[in-house]
PDB file of C-alpha atoms and ligand atoms in Angstrom:
ATOM      1  CA  MET A   1     -11.296   2.938 -18.328  1.00 57.00           C
ATOM      2  CA  SER A   2     -11.026   6.675 -18.279  1.00 83.00           C
ATOM      3  CA  LEU A   3      -7.295   7.382 -18.607  1.00 95.00           C
ATOM      4  CA  ALA A   4      -7.900   9.794 -21.511  1.00 96.00           C
ATOM      5  CA  LYS A   5     -10.565  11.618 -19.475  1.00 97.00           C
ATOM      6  CA  ILE A   6      -8.146  11.922 -16.544  1.00 98.00           C
ATOM      7  CA  VAL A   7      -5.468  13.354 -18.850  1.00 98.00           C
ATOM      8  CA  GLU A   8      -7.981  15.897 -20.138  1.00 97.00           C
ATOM      9  CA  THR A   9      -9.116  16.823 -16.616  1.00 97.00           C
ATOM     10  CA  ILE A  10      -5.536  17.337 -15.453  1.00 98.00           C
ATOM     11  CA  LYS A  11      -4.828  19.618 -18.405  1.00 98.00           C
ATOM     12  CA  GLU A  12      -7.966  21.648 -17.721  1.00 97.00           C
ATOM     13  CA  ASN A  13      -7.494  22.164 -13.970  1.00 97.00           C
ATOM     14  CA  GLN A  14      -4.970  24.057 -11.891  1.00 96.00           C
ATOM     15  CA  ASN A  15      -5.241  22.941  -8.256  1.00 95.00           C
ATOM     16  CA  PHE A  16      -4.676  19.379  -7.105  1.00 96.00           C
ATOM     17  CA  LEU A  17      -4.688  17.635  -3.774  1.00 95.00           C
ATOM     18  CA  LEU A  18      -3.073  14.194  -3.794  1.00 97.00           C
ATOM     19  CA  THR A  19      -3.636  11.572  -1.141  1.00 97.00           C
ATOM     20  CA  ALA A  20      -3.241   7.835  -0.538  1.00 98.00           C
ATOM     21  CA  HIS A  21      -4.130   5.274   2.109  1.00 97.00           C
ATOM     22  CA  ILE A  22      -3.566   5.269   5.852  1.00 94.00           C
ATOM     23  CA  ASN A  23      -0.185   3.817   6.851  1.00 91.00           C
ATOM     24  CA  PRO A  24       1.219   4.694   3.424  1.00 95.00           C
ATOM     25  CA  ASP A  25       3.644   2.213   1.855  1.00 95.00           C
ATOM     26  CA  GLY A  26       6.266   2.510  -0.887  1.00 97.00           C
ATOM     27  CA  ASP A  27       3.667   2.349  -3.626  1.00 98.00           C
ATOM     28  CA  ALA A  28       1.450   5.005  -2.041  1.00 98.00           C
ATOM     29  CA  ILE A  29       4.325   7.432  -1.447  1.00 98.00           C
ATOM     30  CA  GLY A  30       6.016   6.591  -4.767  1.00 98.00           C
ATOM     31  CA  ALA A  31       2.826   7.152  -6.768  1.00 98.00           C
ATOM     32  CA  GLU A  32       2.051  10.423  -4.971  1.00 98.00           C
ATOM     33  CA  THR A  33       5.510  11.922  -5.258  1.00 98.00           C
ATOM     34  CA  ALA A  34       5.895  10.887  -8.915  1.00 98.00           C
ATOM     35  CA  LEU A  35       2.550  12.403  -9.860  1.00 98.00           C
ATOM     36  CA  ALA A  36       3.190  15.568  -7.836  1.00 98.00           C
ATOM     37  CA  LEU A  37       6.534  16.105  -9.611  1.00 98.00           C
ATOM     38  CA  ALA A  38       4.850  15.606 -12.980  1.00 98.00           C
ATOM     39  CA  LEU A  39       1.988  18.014 -12.213  1.00 98.00           C
ATOM     40  CA  LYS A  40       4.409  20.636 -10.909  1.00 98.00           C
ATOM     41  CA  GLN A  41       6.377  20.339 -14.127  1.00 98.00           C
ATOM     42  CA  MET A  42       3.114  21.267 -15.885  1.00 98.00           C
ATOM     43  CA  GLY A  43       2.882  24.376 -13.693  1.00 98.00           C
ATOM     44  CA  LYS A  44       0.035  23.063 -11.534  1.00 97.00           C
ATOM     45  CA  ASN A  45      -0.476  23.758  -7.836  1.00 95.00           C
ATOM     46  CA  VAL A  46      -0.068  20.472  -6.004  1.00 95.00           C
ATOM     47  CA  VAL A  47      -0.281  19.492  -2.364  1.00 94.00           C
ATOM     48  CA  ILE A  48       0.188  15.943  -1.074  1.00 96.00           C
ATOM     49  CA  VAL A  49      -1.508  15.110   2.208  1.00 95.00           C
ATOM     50  CA  ASN A  50      -1.688  11.774   4.038  1.00 97.00           C
ATOM     51  CA  LYS A  51      -3.405  10.856   7.266  1.00 96.00           C
ATOM     52  CA  ASP A  52      -0.288   9.067   8.561  1.00 95.00           C
ATOM     53  CA  GLU A  53       3.330  10.084   8.374  1.00 93.00           C
ATOM     54  CA  THR A  54       5.802   8.911   5.766  1.00 95.00           C
ATOM     55  CA  PRO A  55       7.785   5.849   6.897  1.00 91.00           C
ATOM     56  CA  GLU A  56      11.511   6.544   7.360  1.00 88.00           C
ATOM     57  CA  ASP A  57      12.316   4.121   4.521  1.00 89.00           C
ATOM     58  CA  TYR A  58      10.666   6.415   1.978  1.00 96.00           C
ATOM     59  CA  LYS A  59      11.927   9.769   3.162  1.00 96.00           C
ATOM     60  CA  PHE A  60      14.687   9.598   0.524  1.00 97.00           C
ATOM     61  CA  LEU A  61      12.070   9.983  -2.188  1.00 98.00           C
ATOM     62  CA  PRO A  62      12.237  13.294  -4.056  1.00 96.00           C
ATOM     63  CA  GLY A  63       9.437  15.555  -2.859  1.00 95.00           C
ATOM     64  CA  SER A  64       8.482  13.368   0.116  1.00 97.00           C
ATOM     65  CA  SER A  65       9.583  16.053   2.582  1.00 96.00           C
ATOM     66  CA  GLU A  66       6.743  18.226   1.285  1.00 95.00           C
ATOM     67  CA  ILE A  67       4.044  15.705   2.182  1.00 96.00           C
ATOM     68  CA  LYS A  68       1.629  17.343   4.623  1.00 95.00           C
ATOM     69  CA  SER A  69      -0.321  15.918   7.514  1.00 94.00           C
ATOM     70  CA  PRO A  70      -4.037  16.706   7.937  1.00 91.00           C
ATOM     71  CA  ALA A  71      -3.173  19.192  10.702  1.00 88.00           C
ATOM     72  CA  ASP A  72      -1.008  21.357   8.440  1.00 82.00           C
ATOM     73  CA  ILE A  73      -3.301  21.718   5.529  1.00 79.00           C
ATOM     74  CA  ASP A  74      -5.919  24.294   5.371  1.00 69.00           C
ATOM     75  CA  CYS A  75      -7.881  24.200   2.149  1.00 59.00           C
ATOM     76  CA  PRO A  76     -10.500  26.886   2.264  1.00 53.00           C
ATOM     77  CA  ASN A  77     -11.102  26.465  -1.445  1.00 59.00           C
ATOM     78  CA  LYS A  78     -11.432  22.723  -1.529  1.00 71.00           C
ATOM     79  CA  GLU A  79     -14.310  23.050  -3.947  1.00 67.00           C
ATOM     80  CA  GLN A  80     -11.786  24.303  -6.507  1.00 75.00           C
ATOM     81  CA  ASP A  81      -9.462  21.383  -5.981  1.00 90.00           C
ATOM     82  CA  VAL A  82      -9.314  18.141  -7.859  1.00 96.00           C
ATOM     83  CA  LEU A  83      -8.648  15.364  -5.373  1.00 96.00           C
ATOM     84  CA  ILE A  84      -6.559  12.482  -6.713  1.00 98.00           C
ATOM     85  CA  VAL A  85      -6.772   9.390  -4.514  1.00 98.00           C
ATOM     86  CA  LEU A  86      -3.988   6.885  -5.097  1.00 98.00           C
ATOM     87  CA  ASP A  87      -3.682   3.220  -4.141  1.00 98.00           C
ATOM     88  CA  CYS A  88      -7.047   3.050  -2.303  1.00 97.00           C
ATOM     89  CA  GLY A  89      -9.664   0.427  -3.137  1.00 94.00           C
ATOM     90  CA  LEU A  90     -12.250   2.297  -1.089  1.00 94.00           C
ATOM     91  CA  PHE A  91     -12.425   5.986  -0.226  1.00 97.00           C
ATOM     92  CA  ASP A  92     -12.480   5.058   3.480  1.00 94.00           C
ATOM     93  CA  ARG A  93      -8.859   3.981   3.169  1.00 94.00           C
ATOM     94  CA  VAL A  94      -7.860   7.665   2.991  1.00 96.00           C
ATOM     95  CA  GLY A  95      -8.830   7.923   6.660  1.00 95.00           C
ATOM     96  CA  PHE A  96      -9.956  11.562   6.472  1.00 93.00           C
ATOM     97  CA  LEU A  97     -11.340  14.030   3.861  1.00 92.00           C
ATOM     98  CA  THR A  98     -14.856  14.059   2.425  1.00 91.00           C
ATOM     99  CA  PRO A  99     -15.200  13.449  -1.316  1.00 92.00           C
ATOM    100  CA  ALA A 100     -18.162  15.815  -1.613  1.00 91.00           C
ATOM    101  CA  ASP A 101     -15.955  18.734  -0.514  1.00 90.00           C
ATOM    102  CA  PHE A 102     -14.003  18.603  -3.754  1.00 92.00           C
ATOM    103  CA  LYS A 103     -14.713  19.731  -7.265  1.00 93.00           C
ATOM    104  CA  LEU A 104     -13.872  16.281  -8.556  1.00 95.00           C
ATOM    105  CA  VAL A 105     -12.410  13.008  -7.254  1.00 97.00           C
ATOM    106  CA  ILE A 106     -10.059  10.937  -9.398  1.00 98.00           C
ATOM    107  CA  ASN A 107      -9.353   7.383  -8.267  1.00 98.00           C
ATOM    108  CA  ILE A 108      -6.182   5.644  -9.506  1.00 98.00           C
ATOM    109  CA  ASP A 109      -5.617   2.191  -8.072  1.00 97.00           C
ATOM    110  CA  HIS A 110      -4.858  -1.487  -8.592  1.00 96.00           C
ATOM    111  CA  HIS A 111      -6.874  -3.176  -5.813  1.00 92.00           C
ATOM    112  CA  ALA A 112      -9.238  -5.917  -6.990  1.00 86.00           C
ATOM    113  CA  THR A 113     -11.802  -4.669  -4.485  1.00 84.00           C
ATOM    114  CA  ASN A 114     -11.923  -1.133  -5.920  1.00 90.00           C
ATOM    115  CA  ASN A 115     -15.502   0.167  -5.928  1.00 93.00           C
ATOM    116  CA  ALA A 116     -14.977   3.016  -8.441  1.00 95.00           C
ATOM    117  CA  PHE A 117     -15.631   5.725  -5.845  1.00 97.00           C
ATOM    118  CA  GLY A 118     -14.336   8.574  -8.031  1.00 97.00           C
ATOM    119  CA  GLN A 119     -16.062  10.590 -10.711  1.00 96.00           C
ATOM    120  CA  LEU A 120     -13.125   9.442 -12.815  1.00 97.00           C
ATOM    121  CA  ASN A 121     -11.638   6.031 -12.125  1.00 97.00           C
ATOM    122  CA  TYR A 122      -8.571   4.343 -13.497  1.00 97.00           C
ATOM    123  CA  TYR A 123      -8.043   1.013 -11.797  1.00 94.00           C
ATOM    124  CA  ARG A 124      -6.492  -2.104 -13.141  1.00 95.00           C
ATOM    125  CA  PRO A 125      -6.181  -5.002 -10.683  1.00 93.00           C
ATOM    126  CA  GLU A 126      -3.682  -6.695 -12.995  1.00 93.00           C
ATOM    127  CA  ALA A 127      -1.236  -3.798 -12.589  1.00 96.00           C
ATOM    128  CA  SER A 128       1.711  -4.504 -10.281  1.00 96.00           C
ATOM    129  CA  SER A 129       1.269  -1.238  -8.443  1.00 97.00           C
ATOM    130  CA  THR A 130      -0.461   2.106  -8.499  1.00 98.00           C
ATOM    131  CA  SER A 131       2.928   3.542  -9.420  1.00 98.00           C
ATOM    132  CA  GLU A 132       2.742   1.546 -12.662  1.00 98.00           C
ATOM    133  CA  LEU A 133      -0.590   3.242 -13.441  1.00 98.00           C
ATOM    134  CA  VAL A 134       0.855   6.643 -12.588  1.00 98.00           C
ATOM    135  CA  PHE A 135       3.679   5.860 -15.018  1.00 98.00           C
ATOM    136  CA  GLU A 136       1.100   5.182 -17.742  1.00 98.00           C
ATOM    137  CA  LEU A 137      -0.670   8.416 -16.883  1.00 98.00           C
ATOM    138  CA  ILE A 138       2.519  10.507 -16.888  1.00 98.00           C
ATOM    139  CA  ASN A 139       3.374   9.053 -20.299  1.00 98.00           C
ATOM    140  CA  GLU A 140       0.170  10.639 -21.610  1.00 98.00           C
ATOM    141  CA  LEU A 141       0.975  14.053 -20.093  1.00 98.00           C
ATOM    142  CA  PRO A 142       3.226  16.742 -21.583  1.00 98.00           C
ATOM    143  CA  VAL A 143       5.875  15.897 -19.011  1.00 98.00           C
ATOM    144  CA  GLU A 144       9.520  14.916 -19.286  1.00 98.00           C
ATOM    145  CA  ILE A 145      10.183  11.858 -17.131  1.00 98.00           C
ATOM    146  CA  THR A 146      13.110  12.959 -14.999  1.00 98.00           C
ATOM    147  CA  ALA A 147      15.357  10.825 -12.785  1.00 98.00           C
ATOM    148  CA  PRO A 148      13.422  11.910  -9.646  1.00 98.00           C
ATOM    149  CA  ILE A 149      10.102  10.890 -11.216  1.00 98.00           C
ATOM    150  CA  ALA A 150      11.610   7.574 -12.356  1.00 98.00           C
ATOM    151  CA  THR A 151      12.985   6.989  -8.832  1.00 98.00           C
ATOM    152  CA  CYS A 152       9.548   7.458  -7.257  1.00 98.00           C
ATOM    153  CA  ILE A 153       7.821   5.120  -9.692  1.00 98.00           C
ATOM    154  CA  TYR A 154      10.554   2.498  -9.449  1.00 98.00           C
ATOM    155  CA  THR A 155      10.151   2.532  -5.648  1.00 98.00           C
ATOM    156  CA  GLY A 156       6.422   1.796  -5.910  1.00 98.00           C
ATOM    157  CA  LEU A 157       7.049  -0.981  -8.403  1.00 98.00           C
ATOM    158  CA  LEU A 158       9.868  -2.471  -6.343  1.00 98.00           C
ATOM    159  CA  THR A 159       8.023  -2.457  -3.019  1.00 96.00           C
ATOM    160  CA  ASP A 160       4.610  -3.620  -4.271  1.00 96.00           C
ATOM    161  CA  THR A 161       6.191  -6.566  -6.106  1.00 96.00           C
ATOM    162  CA  GLY A 162       8.270  -7.450  -3.016  1.00 93.00           C
ATOM    163  CA  SER A 163      11.471  -6.702  -4.917  1.00 96.00           C
ATOM    164  CA  PHE A 164      10.088  -8.527  -7.954  1.00 97.00           C
ATOM    165  CA  HIS A 165       9.288 -11.657  -5.911  1.00 92.00           C
ATOM    166  CA  TYR A 166       5.483 -11.734  -5.849  1.00 89.00           C
ATOM    167  CA  ASP A 167       2.906 -13.104  -8.269  1.00 86.00           C
ATOM    168  CA  ASN A 168       2.209  -9.623  -9.636  1.00 91.00           C
ATOM    169  CA  THR A 169       5.731  -9.611 -11.108  1.00 95.00           C
ATOM    170  CA  ASN A 170       5.602 -10.142 -14.855  1.00 95.00           C
ATOM    171  CA  VAL A 171       7.130  -9.137 -18.175  1.00 96.00           C
ATOM    172  CA  ARG A 172       5.444  -5.758 -17.924  1.00 96.00           C
ATOM    173  CA  SER A 173       6.909  -4.962 -14.504  1.00 96.00           C
ATOM    174  CA  PHE A 174      10.419  -5.681 -15.783  1.00 97.00           C
ATOM    175  CA  GLU A 175       9.784  -3.712 -18.969  1.00 98.00           C
ATOM    176  CA  ILE A 176       8.666  -0.705 -16.947  1.00 98.00           C
ATOM    177  CA  ALA A 177      11.636  -1.149 -14.609  1.00 98.00           C
ATOM    178  CA  ALA A 178      13.979  -1.140 -17.620  1.00 98.00           C
ATOM    179  CA  GLN A 179      12.386   2.046 -18.947  1.00 98.00           C
ATOM    180  CA  LEU A 180      12.719   3.686 -15.515  1.00 98.00           C
ATOM    181  CA  LEU A 181      16.416   2.793 -15.441  1.00 98.00           C
ATOM    182  CA  ARG A 182      16.810   4.523 -18.802  1.00 98.00           C
ATOM    183  CA  TYR A 183      15.128   7.599 -17.289  1.00 98.00           C
ATOM    184  CA  GLY A 184      17.718   7.605 -14.510  1.00 98.00           C
ATOM    185  CA  ALA A 185      16.372   5.452 -11.650  1.00 98.00           C
ATOM    186  CA  HIS A 186      19.257   3.748  -9.855  1.00 98.00           C
ATOM    187  CA  PRO A 187      18.206   0.304  -8.514  1.00 98.00           C
ATOM    188  CA  ALA A 188      21.135  -0.226  -6.133  1.00 98.00           C
ATOM    189  CA  ASP A 189      20.771   3.211  -4.533  1.00 98.00           C
ATOM    190  CA  ILE A 190      17.017   2.785  -4.188  1.00 98.00           C
ATOM    191  CA  ALA A 191      17.337  -0.717  -2.706  1.00 97.00           C
ATOM    192  CA  ARG A 192      19.967   0.515  -0.237  1.00 96.00           C
ATOM    193  CA  SER A 193      17.740   3.391   0.830  1.00 96.00           C
ATOM    194  CA  ILE A 194      14.778   1.094   1.447  1.00 94.00           C
ATOM    195  CA  TYR A 195      16.250  -2.201   2.617  1.00 92.00           C
ATOM    196  CA  GLU A 196      19.591  -1.328   4.205  1.00 92.00           C
ATOM    197  CA  ASN A 197      18.485   1.605   6.242  1.00 89.00           C
ATOM    198  CA  THR A 198      16.575  -0.140   9.009  1.00 90.00           C
ATOM    199  CA  SER A 199      16.254   1.548  12.372  1.00 91.00           C
ATOM    200  CA  PHE A 200      17.563  -0.199  15.473  1.00 95.00           C
ATOM    201  CA  ASN A 201      14.059   0.054  16.989  1.00 95.00           C
ATOM    202  CA  ARG A 202      12.551  -1.830  14.090  1.00 95.00           C
ATOM    203  CA  ILE A 203      15.092  -4.646  14.380  1.00 96.00           C
ATOM    204  CA  ARG A 204      14.387  -4.981  18.111  1.00 97.00           C
ATOM    205  CA  LEU A 205      10.641  -4.980  17.458  1.00 98.00           C
ATOM    206  CA  MET A 206      11.223  -7.643  14.817  1.00 97.00           C
ATOM    207  CA  GLY A 207      12.935  -9.775  17.455  1.00 98.00           C
ATOM    208  CA  GLU A 208       9.880  -9.607  19.706  1.00 98.00           C
ATOM    209  CA  GLY A 209       7.572 -10.272  16.778  1.00 98.00           C
ATOM    210  CA  LEU A 210       9.543 -13.339  15.697  1.00 98.00           C
ATOM    211  CA  ASN A 211       9.017 -14.781  19.182  1.00 98.00           C
ATOM    212  CA  THR A 212       5.245 -14.726  18.663  1.00 98.00           C
ATOM    213  CA  ILE A 213       5.230 -16.809  15.473  1.00 98.00           C
ATOM    214  CA  GLU A 214       2.778 -19.711  15.539  1.00 98.00           C
ATOM    215  CA  VAL A 215       1.549 -22.171  12.939  1.00 98.00           C
ATOM    216  CA  PHE A 216      -1.927 -23.663  12.597  1.00 98.00           C
ATOM    217  CA  ASN A 217      -3.799 -26.175  10.471  1.00 97.00           C
ATOM    218  CA  GLY A 218      -0.919 -28.635  10.218  1.00 97.00           C
ATOM    219  CA  GLY A 219       1.648 -25.916   9.625  1.00 98.00           C
ATOM    220  CA  THR A 220      -0.105 -24.387   6.600  1.00 98.00           C
ATOM    221  CA  ILE A 221      -1.111 -21.131   8.288  1.00 98.00           C
ATOM    222  CA  GLY A 222       1.498 -18.975  10.001  1.00 98.00           C
ATOM    223  CA  SER A 223       0.929 -15.953  12.207  1.00 98.00           C
ATOM    224  CA  LEU A 224       2.876 -13.177  13.897  1.00 98.00           C
ATOM    225  CA  LEU A 225       1.627 -10.616  16.422  1.00 98.00           C
ATOM    226  CA  ILE A 226       2.717  -7.103  17.368  1.00 98.00           C
ATOM    227  CA  THR A 227       1.043  -5.490  20.365  1.00 98.00           C
ATOM    228  CA  GLN A 228       0.918  -1.859  21.461  1.00 98.00           C
ATOM    229  CA  ASP A 229       3.203  -2.784  24.377  1.00 98.00           C
ATOM    230  CA  MET A 230       5.850  -4.106  22.002  1.00 98.00           C
ATOM    231  CA  LEU A 231       5.716  -0.896  19.975  1.00 98.00           C
ATOM    232  CA  LYS A 232       6.060   1.212  23.124  1.00 98.00           C
ATOM    233  CA  ARG A 233       8.842  -0.889  24.613  1.00 97.00           C
ATOM    234  CA  ASN A 234      10.927  -0.495  21.463  1.00 97.00           C
ATOM    235  CA  GLN A 235       9.900   3.087  20.713  1.00 97.00           C
ATOM    236  CA  ALA A 236       8.746   1.815  17.346  1.00 95.00           C
ATOM    237  CA  LYS A 237       6.093   3.220  15.047  1.00 91.00           C
ATOM    238  CA  PRO A 238       3.320   1.239  13.337  1.00 91.00           C
ATOM    239  CA  TYR A 239       5.171   1.628  10.036  1.00 87.00           C
ATOM    240  CA  ASP A 240       8.115  -0.223  11.572  1.00 92.00           C
ATOM    241  CA  THR A 241       5.974  -3.363  11.208  1.00 94.00           C
ATOM    242  CA  GLU A 242       5.834  -3.106   7.423  1.00 87.00           C
ATOM    243  CA  ASP A 243       6.528  -6.467   5.769  1.00 89.00           C
ATOM    244  CA  PHE A 244       6.509  -8.349   9.098  1.00 97.00           C
ATOM    245  CA  VAL A 245       3.895 -10.593   7.490  1.00 97.00           C
ATOM    246  CA  ASN A 246       6.724 -11.971   5.372  1.00 94.00           C
ATOM    247  CA  PHE A 247       8.257 -13.797   8.349  1.00 97.00           C
ATOM    248  CA  PRO A 248       5.417 -16.308   8.822  1.00 98.00           C
ATOM    249  CA  ARG A 249       4.972 -16.288   5.049  1.00 96.00           C
ATOM    250  CA  SER A 250       8.551 -17.433   4.504  1.00 95.00           C
ATOM    251  CA  ILE A 251       8.141 -20.583   6.638  1.00 97.00           C
ATOM    252  CA  LYS A 252       8.341 -23.854   4.711  1.00 97.00           C
ATOM    253  CA  GLY A 253       4.892 -25.425   4.451  1.00 97.00           C
ATOM    254  CA  VAL A 254       3.012 -22.214   5.258  1.00 98.00           C
ATOM    255  CA  PHE A 255       0.534 -21.333   2.511  1.00 97.00           C
ATOM    256  CA  VAL A 256      -1.180 -18.382   4.142  1.00 98.00           C
ATOM    257  CA  ALA A 257       0.394 -15.893   6.551  1.00 98.00           C
ATOM    258  CA  VAL A 258      -1.473 -13.651   8.973  1.00 98.00           C
ATOM    259  CA  PHE A 259       0.080 -10.623  10.621  1.00 98.00           C
ATOM    260  CA  TRP A 260      -1.797  -9.337  13.659  1.00 98.00           C
ATOM    261  CA  ARG A 261      -1.316  -5.804  14.859  1.00 98.00           C
ATOM    262  CA  GLU A 262      -3.049  -4.598  17.988  1.00 98.00           C
ATOM    263  CA  LEU A 263      -4.495  -1.136  17.396  1.00 97.00           C
ATOM    264  CA  ASP A 264      -6.289  -0.784  20.703  1.00 96.00           C
ATOM    265  CA  LYS A 265      -7.694  -3.028  23.398  1.00 96.00           C
ATOM    266  CA  ASP A 266      -9.590  -5.842  21.625  1.00 97.00           C
ATOM    267  CA  PHE A 267      -9.092  -4.167  18.262  1.00 98.00           C
ATOM    268  CA  TYR A 268      -6.758  -5.653  15.654  1.00 98.00           C
ATOM    269  CA  LYS A 269      -5.671  -5.155  12.108  1.00 97.00           C
ATOM    270  CA  ILE A 270      -4.801  -8.288  10.163  1.00 98.00           C
ATOM    271  CA  SER A 271      -2.738  -8.540   7.009  1.00 97.00           C
ATOM    272  CA  LEU A 272      -3.144 -11.734   5.017  1.00 98.00           C
ATOM    273  CA  ARG A 273      -0.709 -13.086   2.440  1.00 97.00           C
ATOM    274  CA  SER A 274      -1.196 -16.159   0.309  1.00 96.00           C
ATOM    275  CA  LYS A 275       1.583 -18.145  -1.348  1.00 92.00           C
ATOM    276  CA  VAL A 276      -0.867 -20.408  -3.141  1.00 90.00           C
ATOM    277  CA  ASN A 277      -4.066 -20.093  -5.116  1.00 91.00           C
ATOM    278  CA  VAL A 278      -6.108 -18.940  -2.118  1.00 95.00           C
ATOM    279  CA  ASP A 279      -7.970 -15.663  -2.544  1.00 95.00           C
ATOM    280  CA  VAL A 280      -7.209 -13.878   0.724  1.00 96.00           C
ATOM    281  CA  ALA A 281      -9.230 -10.827  -0.394  1.00 94.00           C
ATOM    282  CA  LYS A 282     -12.248 -13.136  -0.143  1.00 95.00           C
ATOM    283  CA  VAL A 283     -11.186 -14.281   3.322  1.00 97.00           C
ATOM    284  CA  ALA A 284     -10.656 -10.643   4.388  1.00 97.00           C
ATOM    285  CA  SER A 285     -14.086  -9.675   3.040  1.00 96.00           C
ATOM    286  CA  LYS A 286     -15.673 -12.118   5.537  1.00 97.00           C
ATOM    287  CA  PHE A 287     -14.315  -9.749   8.202  1.00 97.00           C
ATOM    288  CA  GLY A 288     -15.313  -6.564   6.414  1.00 96.00           C
ATOM    289  CA  GLY A 289     -11.907  -6.042   4.792  1.00 95.00           C
ATOM    290  CA  GLY A 290     -10.541  -6.399   1.285  1.00 91.00           C
ATOM    291  CA  GLY A 291      -7.457  -6.163  -0.900  1.00 89.00           C
ATOM    292  CA  HIS A 292      -5.823  -8.276  -3.565  1.00 88.00           C
ATOM    293  CA  PHE A 293      -5.978 -11.999  -4.352  1.00 92.00           C
ATOM    294  CA  HIS A 294      -2.614 -12.676  -2.676  1.00 92.00           C
ATOM    295  CA  ALA A 295      -2.505  -9.760  -0.215  1.00 92.00           C
ATOM    296  CA  ALA A 296      -5.404  -8.432   1.811  1.00 95.00           C
ATOM    297  CA  GLY A 297      -6.372  -7.060   5.207  1.00 96.00           C
ATOM    298  CA  ALA A 298      -9.186  -6.367   7.646  1.00 97.00           C
ATOM    299  CA  HIS A 299      -9.956  -4.841  11.041  1.00 97.00           C
ATOM    300  CA  LEU A 300     -11.376  -7.038  13.768  1.00 98.00           C
ATOM    301  CA  ARG A 301     -12.875  -6.372  17.167  1.00 98.00           C
ATOM    302  CA  GLY A 302     -12.853  -8.927  19.939  1.00 98.00           C
ATOM    303  CA  GLU A 303     -10.715 -11.040  22.161  1.00 98.00           C
ATOM    304  CA  LEU A 304      -7.490 -12.131  20.473  1.00 97.00           C
ATOM    305  CA  SER A 305      -7.675 -15.897  20.969  1.00 97.00           C
ATOM    306  CA  GLU A 306     -11.267 -15.970  19.721  1.00 98.00           C
ATOM    307  CA  LEU A 307     -10.417 -13.815  16.728  1.00 98.00           C
ATOM    308  CA  LYS A 308      -7.413 -16.004  15.925  1.00 97.00           C
ATOM    309  CA  GLN A 309      -9.657 -19.048  15.960  1.00 97.00           C
ATOM    310  CA  LYS A 310     -12.150 -17.398  13.601  1.00 98.00           C
ATOM    311  CA  VAL A 311      -9.473 -16.300  11.151  1.00 98.00           C
ATOM    312  CA  VAL A 312      -7.738 -19.679  11.198  1.00 98.00           C
ATOM    313  CA  GLN A 313     -11.121 -21.286  10.566  1.00 98.00           C
ATOM    314  CA  GLU A 314     -11.841 -19.109   7.527  1.00 97.00           C
ATOM    315  CA  VAL A 315      -8.362 -19.572   6.072  1.00 98.00           C
ATOM    316  CA  SER A 316      -8.513 -23.349   6.684  1.00 97.00           C
ATOM    317  CA  ARG A 317     -11.844 -23.460   4.871  1.00 96.00           C
ATOM    318  CA  ALA A 318     -10.354 -21.618   1.902  1.00 96.00           C
ATOM    319  CA  LEU A 319      -7.402 -24.031   1.860  1.00 96.00           C
ATOM    320  CA  GLN A 320      -9.777 -26.997   1.990  1.00 94.00           C
ATOM    321  CA  GLU A 321     -11.727 -25.659  -0.985  1.00 91.00           C
ATOM    322  CA  LEU A 322      -8.496 -25.328  -2.878  1.00 87.00           C
ATOM    323  CA  GLU A 323      -7.630 -28.946  -2.076  1.00 85.00           C
ATOM    324  CA  LYS A 324     -11.038 -30.047  -3.344  1.00 86.00           C
ATOM    325  CA  GLN A 325     -10.382 -28.277  -6.613  1.00 81.00           C
ATOM    326  CA  GLY A 326      -7.144 -30.283  -6.770  1.00 69.00           C
ATOM    327  CA  ALA A 327      -5.097 -27.135  -7.219  1.00 54.00           C
TER     328      ALA A 327
HETATM  329 MN1   MN B 401      -0.252  -0.600  -4.138  1.00 85.97          MN
END
């Protein structure tokens, strides 16, 4: 796809606005900060703006303190800006901004469900992370990869591969990791900043979440729920629930995990994770969502117990199909 065109466009333009998806994760923030540092090195004007705030875990990332919220940006000359959207399969995932307001939209992503919403698109579903794609892009730019840039990219790679645990971990991810170490990324420091820096509120919220774990379909589907009340009680933020889906996922015998987060009354966000050959992006698409083969999500409206039943039904069906295929 159009990596060369993107390189050319970056060289030819001066003003860039970078954004990523709502509830940004390590890959979203890592990709944005790495690219912003690279563009600044080229003397470009760069602003990063996200709908939601940066999770505490990623505030150590170089340049993350400069990430703006929609309220503090004022872009009167949007039509002169190139908008680079990172880690979003669909433009809607940005949660604000209108593509038509910008001179040009560049889409860099690794979601299988990407619909090529940009004028220029670079998406590769086989890539471990958007940060990996940003690394490829930066390699094509007249930019020196500094330790801060390497740190940002390594963070995206590390978090989107679940610390090199998930199916998207391969020779390439380790090769890139090795290169990033040579550029000055420090794995132990980065891991400490992300994984050993948990807030007390998050741990307490985790305790409540663990109490909600249920299994369905003979123990093959696991679920965990976080409600608005639980968040309030523990003074926790939505981003404090990141990776909670891994608790039901880690149960022996569970093939598919579902994390339920209440957004409002009778309105839920689900995150689906598959440990087997079940395409959860396909399951999520039945509910208007999308994502990757092994990790996907959707938004659902309705009464919780009814919704749970529907989701369990769809996942069970997908598991049955898998059984039929003898996989
Ligand atoms: Mn990603």
